[in-house]
Short mmCIF file of C-alpha atoms in Angstrom, two decimals:
data_model
loop_
_atom_site.label_atom_id
_atom_site.label_comp_id
_atom_site.label_asym_id
_atom_site.label_seq_id
_atom_site.Cartn_x
_atom_site.Cartn_y
_atom_site.Cartn_z
CA MET A 133 -0.35 -247.25 102.03
CA SER A 134 -1.50 -247.85 105.59
CA PRO A 135 1.12 -248.97 108.11
CA VAL A 136 1.10 -252.46 109.57
CA ASN A 137 0.55 -252.27 113.32
CA VAL A 138 1.86 -255.01 115.59
CA LEU A 139 1.20 -255.17 119.32
CA VAL A 140 3.49 -257.04 121.74
CA MET A 141 2.64 -257.76 125.40
CA ILE A 142 5.23 -258.92 127.95
CA HIS A 143 4.37 -259.72 131.57
CA GLY A 144 6.58 -259.68 134.64
CA MET A 145 6.87 -262.31 137.35
CA THR A 146 3.95 -262.89 139.70
CA PRO A 147 4.25 -263.35 143.48
CA ASP A 148 1.80 -266.26 143.19
CA PRO A 149 3.52 -269.60 143.96
CA GLN A 150 1.29 -271.29 141.36
CA PRO A 151 1.09 -268.89 138.41
CA LYS A 152 -1.20 -269.37 135.44
CA SER A 153 -0.53 -268.59 131.82
CA PRO A 154 -1.26 -264.98 130.79
CA PHE A 155 -3.34 -266.54 127.99
CA ASP A 156 -5.55 -268.34 130.53
CA ASN A 157 -8.89 -266.54 130.67
CA SER A 158 -9.84 -268.33 133.89
CA ASN A 159 -7.28 -266.67 136.16
CA ASP A 160 -10.06 -265.12 138.30
CA GLY A 161 -8.94 -261.65 137.32
CA LYS A 162 -6.03 -261.87 139.74
CA TYR A 163 -3.15 -261.42 137.32
CA TRP A 164 -2.65 -260.01 133.86
CA GLY A 165 -4.72 -261.83 131.26
CA TYR A 166 -3.65 -260.83 127.75
CA ASN A 167 -6.91 -261.70 126.01
CA THR A 168 -9.08 -259.97 128.59
CA PHE A 169 -6.91 -256.86 128.54
CA PHE A 170 -6.92 -256.61 124.75
CA ASP A 171 -10.69 -257.07 124.71
CA GLU A 172 -11.05 -254.24 127.24
CA LEU A 173 -8.88 -251.99 125.06
CA CYS A 174 -11.10 -252.73 122.07
CA LYS A 175 -14.21 -251.92 124.09
CA LYS A 176 -12.76 -248.48 124.76
CA GLN A 177 -11.69 -247.94 121.15
CA ASN A 178 -13.46 -250.38 118.82
CA GLN A 179 -11.32 -249.31 115.86
CA LEU A 180 -8.42 -251.22 117.41
CA THR A 181 -9.98 -254.48 116.24
CA GLY A 182 -9.38 -253.48 112.63
CA LEU A 183 -6.00 -251.86 113.25
CA PHE A 184 -4.69 -255.00 114.97
CA PRO A 185 -6.39 -257.81 112.99
CA ASN A 186 -4.02 -260.42 114.46
CA ARG A 187 -4.69 -259.05 117.95
CA PHE A 188 -1.31 -259.24 119.65
CA ILE A 189 1.93 -261.11 120.18
CA GLY A 190 1.82 -262.39 123.74
CA VAL A 191 4.98 -263.53 125.48
CA GLU A 192 5.11 -266.10 128.29
CA TRP A 193 8.31 -266.53 130.29
CA GLY A 194 9.60 -267.29 133.79
CA HIS A 195 6.52 -269.12 135.10
CA GLU A 196 6.22 -272.78 135.94
CA LEU A 197 2.78 -273.31 134.46
CA PRO A 198 0.17 -275.73 135.88
CA GLU A 199 0.81 -278.33 133.19
CA GLU A 200 4.50 -278.43 134.21
CA GLU A 201 3.84 -279.17 137.87
CA GLY A 202 5.51 -282.36 139.01
CA LYS A 203 7.91 -282.55 136.09
CA PRO A 204 11.65 -282.90 136.84
CA SER A 205 13.28 -279.48 137.08
CA ASN A 206 15.81 -280.31 134.38
CA SER A 207 12.95 -280.91 131.94
CA LEU A 208 11.60 -277.38 132.38
CA GLN A 209 12.54 -274.47 130.17
CA GLU A 210 15.45 -272.74 131.93
CA ASP A 211 13.59 -269.51 132.70
CA HIS A 212 10.56 -271.49 133.93
CA GLN A 213 12.71 -272.90 136.73
CA LEU A 214 12.67 -269.43 138.28
CA THR A 215 9.22 -270.01 139.81
CA ARG A 216 10.30 -273.33 141.32
CA ALA A 217 13.52 -271.82 142.68
CA GLN A 218 11.68 -268.90 144.29
CA ASN A 219 9.12 -271.25 145.85
CA PHE A 220 11.87 -273.44 147.31
CA ILE A 221 13.62 -270.41 148.82
CA ASN A 222 10.36 -269.23 150.32
CA GLU A 223 9.72 -272.67 151.83
CA ARG A 224 13.13 -272.57 153.51
CA ILE A 225 13.14 -268.99 154.84
CA ALA A 226 9.50 -267.99 155.49
CA TYR A 227 9.21 -266.99 159.14
CA ASP A 228 6.15 -269.10 159.95
CA ILE A 229 8.21 -272.13 158.91
CA LEU A 230 11.33 -270.98 160.78
CA ALA A 231 9.28 -270.54 163.95
CA LYS A 232 8.19 -274.20 163.80
CA ASP A 233 11.65 -275.61 163.08
CA ALA A 234 12.78 -277.50 166.19
CA ASP A 235 16.40 -277.79 165.09
CA PRO A 236 18.64 -276.76 168.05
CA ASN A 237 20.62 -274.51 165.73
CA ASN A 238 17.49 -272.60 164.74
CA ILE A 239 17.03 -270.10 167.57
CA THR A 240 13.99 -267.88 167.31
CA MET A 241 12.39 -265.44 169.74
CA SER A 242 9.05 -266.14 171.37
CA LEU A 243 7.16 -265.57 174.60
CA PHE A 244 8.49 -268.72 176.24
CA SER A 245 11.96 -268.90 174.72
CA LYS A 246 15.21 -268.18 176.57
CA SER A 247 16.10 -265.56 173.97
CA GLY A 248 13.06 -263.47 174.86
CA ILE A 249 10.40 -261.96 172.64
CA ASP A 250 10.74 -259.38 169.89
CA PHE A 251 7.54 -257.47 170.59
CA PRO A 252 6.74 -254.98 167.83
CA THR A 253 7.20 -251.40 169.06
CA LEU A 254 4.54 -250.19 166.67
CA THR A 255 1.72 -252.71 166.33
CA PRO A 256 1.37 -256.40 165.49
CA LEU A 257 -0.45 -255.28 162.34
CA VAL A 258 2.64 -253.42 161.10
CA ARG A 259 4.79 -256.46 161.90
CA TRP A 260 2.39 -258.71 160.00
CA LEU A 261 2.46 -256.34 157.05
CA VAL A 262 6.26 -256.10 156.95
CA VAL A 263 6.74 -259.87 157.19
CA GLY A 264 4.13 -260.46 154.52
CA LEU A 265 5.74 -257.96 152.17
CA ARG A 266 9.20 -259.34 152.75
CA GLU A 267 8.15 -262.90 152.05
CA SER A 268 5.94 -262.25 149.04
CA ILE A 269 7.13 -259.07 147.36
CA ALA A 270 10.82 -259.48 148.18
CA THR A 271 11.44 -263.20 147.69
CA ARG A 272 8.98 -263.65 144.82
CA GLY A 273 8.98 -260.13 143.40
CA LEU A 274 12.69 -259.32 143.31
CA GLY A 275 14.01 -262.73 142.28
CA ASP A 276 13.41 -262.02 138.60
CA VAL A 277 15.10 -258.62 138.94
CA LEU A 278 18.24 -260.19 140.38
CA TYR A 279 18.11 -263.01 137.84
CA TYR A 280 17.82 -260.68 134.85
CA GLY A 281 20.49 -258.44 136.37
CA SER A 282 23.00 -261.28 136.04
CA ALA A 283 24.75 -261.95 132.74
CA GLN A 284 23.50 -265.54 132.54
CA GLY A 285 19.93 -264.69 133.57
CA GLU A 286 19.74 -261.83 131.07
CA CYS A 287 20.89 -264.16 128.31
CA ILE A 288 18.37 -266.91 129.18
CA VAL A 289 15.40 -264.56 129.56
CA ARG A 290 16.18 -262.68 126.35
CA ARG A 291 16.51 -265.92 124.40
CA SER A 292 13.07 -266.97 125.56
CA VAL A 293 11.32 -263.61 125.15
CA TYR A 294 12.97 -262.34 121.96
CA LYS A 295 12.49 -265.71 120.25
CA GLN A 296 8.73 -265.58 120.80
CA VAL A 297 8.49 -262.02 119.46
CA LEU A 298 10.80 -262.53 116.48
CA GLU A 299 9.01 -265.71 115.36
CA ARG A 300 5.69 -263.88 115.30
CA LEU A 301 7.19 -260.84 113.54
CA GLU A 302 8.49 -262.98 110.68
CA PRO A 303 5.39 -262.53 108.42
CA TYR A 304 5.92 -258.76 108.44
CA LEU A 305 9.55 -258.69 107.30
CA ASP A 306 8.71 -257.65 103.74
CA GLU A 307 6.43 -254.80 104.83
CA SER A 308 7.87 -251.33 104.25
CA ASP A 309 6.02 -249.57 107.10
CA VAL A 310 5.70 -251.54 110.33
CA ARG A 311 4.79 -249.92 113.62
CA ILE A 312 5.53 -251.87 116.73
CA HIS A 313 3.55 -251.17 119.88
CA LEU A 314 4.66 -252.72 123.16
CA ILE A 315 3.01 -253.11 126.55
CA GLY A 316 5.09 -254.29 129.49
CA GLN A 317 4.42 -254.90 133.16
CA SER A 318 7.06 -255.02 135.92
CA LEU A 319 10.18 -256.73 134.50
CA GLY A 320 8.30 -256.79 131.20
CA VAL A 321 8.91 -253.02 131.12
CA THR A 322 12.65 -253.58 131.15
CA LEU A 323 12.35 -256.32 128.53
CA THR A 324 10.36 -254.10 126.16
CA HIS A 325 12.84 -251.28 126.74
CA ASP A 326 15.86 -253.49 126.05
CA PHE A 327 14.26 -254.97 122.94
CA LEU A 328 13.67 -251.48 121.54
CA TYR A 329 17.14 -250.31 122.55
CA GLY A 330 18.71 -253.14 120.59
CA LEU A 331 16.66 -252.26 117.51
CA PHE A 332 16.68 -248.47 117.51
CA ASN A 333 19.98 -247.36 119.05
CA PRO A 334 21.36 -245.18 116.20
CA ASN A 335 25.03 -245.54 117.12
CA GLU A 336 26.68 -247.29 114.17
CA ASP A 337 29.30 -248.82 116.47
CA TYR A 338 26.70 -250.25 118.85
CA ILE A 339 26.49 -254.04 118.93
CA PRO A 340 23.29 -255.33 120.59
CA GLY A 341 23.93 -257.81 123.38
CA PHE A 342 21.48 -260.23 121.78
CA TYR A 343 23.93 -260.75 118.91
CA VAL A 344 26.00 -262.93 121.26
CA GLN A 345 23.12 -264.11 123.48
CA GLY A 346 20.70 -265.50 120.92
CA ASP A 347 20.73 -268.57 118.71
CA GLU A 348 21.79 -268.25 115.07
CA VAL A 349 18.26 -268.13 113.61
CA ASN A 350 16.94 -265.44 115.94
CA VAL A 351 20.08 -263.33 115.83
CA ALA A 352 19.66 -263.23 112.03
CA ARG A 353 16.03 -262.19 112.48
CA PHE A 354 16.98 -259.50 114.98
CA LYS A 355 19.61 -258.10 112.61
CA LYS A 356 17.01 -257.79 109.85
CA TRP A 357 14.65 -255.89 112.12
CA ARG A 358 17.45 -253.66 113.37
CA GLN A 359 18.24 -252.79 109.76
CA LYS A 360 14.57 -251.99 109.15
CA ALA A 361 14.55 -249.80 112.26
CA GLN A 362 17.60 -247.88 111.06
CA THR A 363 15.96 -247.24 107.67
CA GLN A 364 12.65 -246.34 109.37
CA GLU A 365 10.77 -249.23 107.80
CA LEU A 366 10.18 -250.21 111.43
CA LYS A 367 9.01 -247.46 113.76
CA LEU A 368 8.00 -247.32 117.38
CA GLY A 369 4.25 -246.83 117.43
CA SER A 370 3.81 -246.69 121.18
CA LEU A 371 5.24 -248.01 124.42
CA THR A 372 3.09 -248.58 127.50
CA SER A 373 4.75 -249.41 130.82
CA THR A 374 3.15 -250.37 134.13
CA ALA A 375 5.10 -250.88 137.36
CA SER A 376 8.39 -249.78 135.81
CA GLN A 377 11.59 -251.02 137.42
CA LEU A 378 13.82 -249.14 134.98
CA PRO A 379 15.20 -246.86 137.74
CA LEU A 380 16.65 -249.99 139.37
CA PHE A 381 18.05 -251.33 136.10
CA SER A 382 19.55 -247.95 135.23
CA MET A 383 22.43 -248.91 137.54
CA ARG A 384 23.13 -252.35 136.08
CA ASN A 385 26.49 -251.43 134.51
CA GLN A 386 29.23 -248.87 134.95
CA VAL A 387 28.44 -246.97 131.75
CA LEU A 388 24.95 -246.21 133.05
CA VAL A 389 26.23 -245.39 136.53
CA ASN A 390 28.76 -242.95 135.07
CA ARG A 391 26.03 -241.26 133.07
CA LEU A 392 23.82 -240.84 136.13
CA ALA A 393 26.72 -239.68 138.28
CA ASN A 394 27.25 -236.89 135.74
CA ARG A 395 23.54 -236.01 136.07
CA GLN A 396 22.85 -236.90 132.44
CA LEU A 397 19.43 -238.09 131.30
CA PHE A 398 18.98 -241.14 129.11
CA ASP A 399 18.31 -240.41 125.44
CA ALA A 400 14.80 -241.54 124.50
CA ARG A 401 15.85 -241.63 120.84
CA ASP A 402 17.76 -244.81 121.66
CA ILE A 403 14.45 -246.67 122.01
CA GLY A 404 12.81 -245.20 118.92
CA ILE A 405 11.22 -242.02 120.30
CA LEU A 406 12.00 -239.56 117.51
CA ASP A 407 9.22 -236.96 117.68
CA SER A 408 9.40 -234.91 120.87
CA ASN A 409 5.98 -233.38 120.17
CA GLN A 410 4.04 -236.65 120.00
CA ILE A 411 3.34 -238.89 122.99
CA GLN A 412 4.89 -242.27 122.27
CA TRP A 413 5.56 -243.60 125.74
CA GLN A 414 3.06 -243.78 128.60
CA LEU A 415 3.91 -245.03 132.08
CA PHE A 416 1.69 -245.87 135.04
CA TYR A 417 2.66 -246.30 138.68
CA ASP A 418 0.84 -246.72 141.99
CA LEU A 419 2.35 -245.21 145.12
CA ASP A 420 1.45 -248.39 147.04
CA ASP A 421 3.36 -250.55 144.56
CA LEU A 422 6.76 -251.22 146.14
CA LEU A 423 8.20 -252.48 142.85
CA GLY A 424 6.94 -249.81 140.44
CA PHE A 425 8.58 -246.41 140.06
CA GLY A 426 8.13 -243.11 138.29
CA THR A 427 10.51 -243.17 135.32
CA ARG A 428 9.73 -240.29 132.96
CA ARG A 429 12.13 -237.77 134.52
CA LEU A 430 15.13 -240.00 133.82
CA TYR A 431 14.73 -239.51 130.05
CA SER A 432 15.08 -236.73 127.53
CA CYS A 433 12.21 -236.01 125.11
CA GLY A 434 9.93 -235.39 128.07
CA ASN A 435 7.21 -234.03 125.78
CA ALA A 436 6.96 -237.47 124.17
CA ILE A 437 6.64 -239.30 127.49
CA ARG A 438 3.58 -239.10 129.73
CA GLU A 439 3.34 -240.61 133.19
CA TYR A 440 0.25 -241.26 135.31
CA GLN A 441 -0.09 -241.98 138.99
CA VAL A 442 -2.98 -244.43 139.35
CA ASP A 443 -4.69 -246.33 142.15
CA THR A 444 -4.56 -250.06 141.47
CA GLY A 445 -4.94 -251.20 145.08
CA ASP A 446 -3.87 -250.42 148.64
CA ASN A 447 -2.21 -253.77 149.25
CA PRO A 448 1.30 -253.55 147.72
CA GLY A 449 1.01 -257.00 146.16
CA ASP A 450 -2.34 -256.26 144.55
CA ALA A 451 -1.15 -252.81 143.50
CA HIS A 452 1.75 -254.36 141.60
CA THR A 453 -0.31 -256.91 139.69
CA SER A 454 -3.59 -255.08 139.02
CA TYR A 455 -2.69 -252.36 136.53
CA TRP A 456 -4.35 -254.23 133.70
CA LYS A 457 -7.74 -253.86 135.42
CA ASN A 458 -7.37 -250.14 136.16
CA PHE A 459 -9.79 -247.84 134.30
CA THR A 460 -7.17 -245.16 133.60
CA VAL A 461 -4.61 -247.66 132.32
CA ILE A 462 -7.16 -249.22 129.96
CA GLU A 463 -8.55 -245.90 128.75
CA LYS A 464 -5.23 -244.14 128.15
CA THR A 465 -3.57 -247.19 126.61
CA ALA A 466 -6.44 -247.62 124.16
CA GLU A 467 -6.30 -243.93 123.24
CA LEU A 468 -2.54 -244.04 122.62
CA LEU A 469 -2.75 -247.21 120.53
CA LEU A 470 -5.48 -245.73 118.36
CA LYS A 471 -3.82 -242.36 117.90
CA ASN A 472 -0.37 -243.73 117.08
CA SER A 473 -1.68 -246.46 114.79
CA VAL A 474 -3.24 -244.01 112.35
CA LEU A 475 -0.87 -241.04 112.51
CA SER A 476 1.34 -240.59 109.46
#
């Protein structure tokens, strides 16, 4: 009997102050569009259309979408308030706004000020680049990292993300051979990793954090899928990661820090990678992406993990958000999905 293949896609946060839904096909190609990306995968490997007849499970989280603009903050989904919070911070601390603030307690440096001028030793272009990166990448690109790194933020994001995945997985609960394939970008990489870790960690004494974070219905669903993972009725088909921030999150608790301090690698079996001779996890990073890191060498089962350096753009912001348009990412992701969907 052929396995049932299910594909899950999870985005990260965008530095855009007015993000669009990842399901919106009219996003001008600027940020990850799930439908467009899946269509491009199918163009590379047309068999994927038959192997994934329901296309994919797409997750939306963290973004204040256009239809929510103007609504009271307390009416928004909790994780959707993240966009509004980041925008407010940016409005209060962006340098071009600080420089125009006439408050006597706001003392900035300029050509005609008493405090003198901070002339860039290198070039104005470098200064412009640094300020731009700080105010787009840092304030809008790291906010979700800090949020998810907190106990409350992790709980809220997981409730939102896991709920969407578990609801869509429900029709497959009675299937005896389900292969889950996941694609994550930026913080979505960490979310896909954590989801798999909760399902596949083989330690009998391990209690997934979602057991205390989720609502009753979805915790029950998660427990059923964890049981299926332990009996190998659920298997990891493939994992694709772009702009991984896992090296940052590998220091989020003392247990992980202790492991790294002892120069121990993370066990890839904990996320469902069981065959060290078959590629199951592919990662992509761009050297110009300030928020995406090489990750493969932190894990055991190196023969099952392949990592590509790619060129998604020279501007760090574009580099971070443009993996889904990159030829190599599309080609290699399509190949992995096809290969791991049909292998016994």
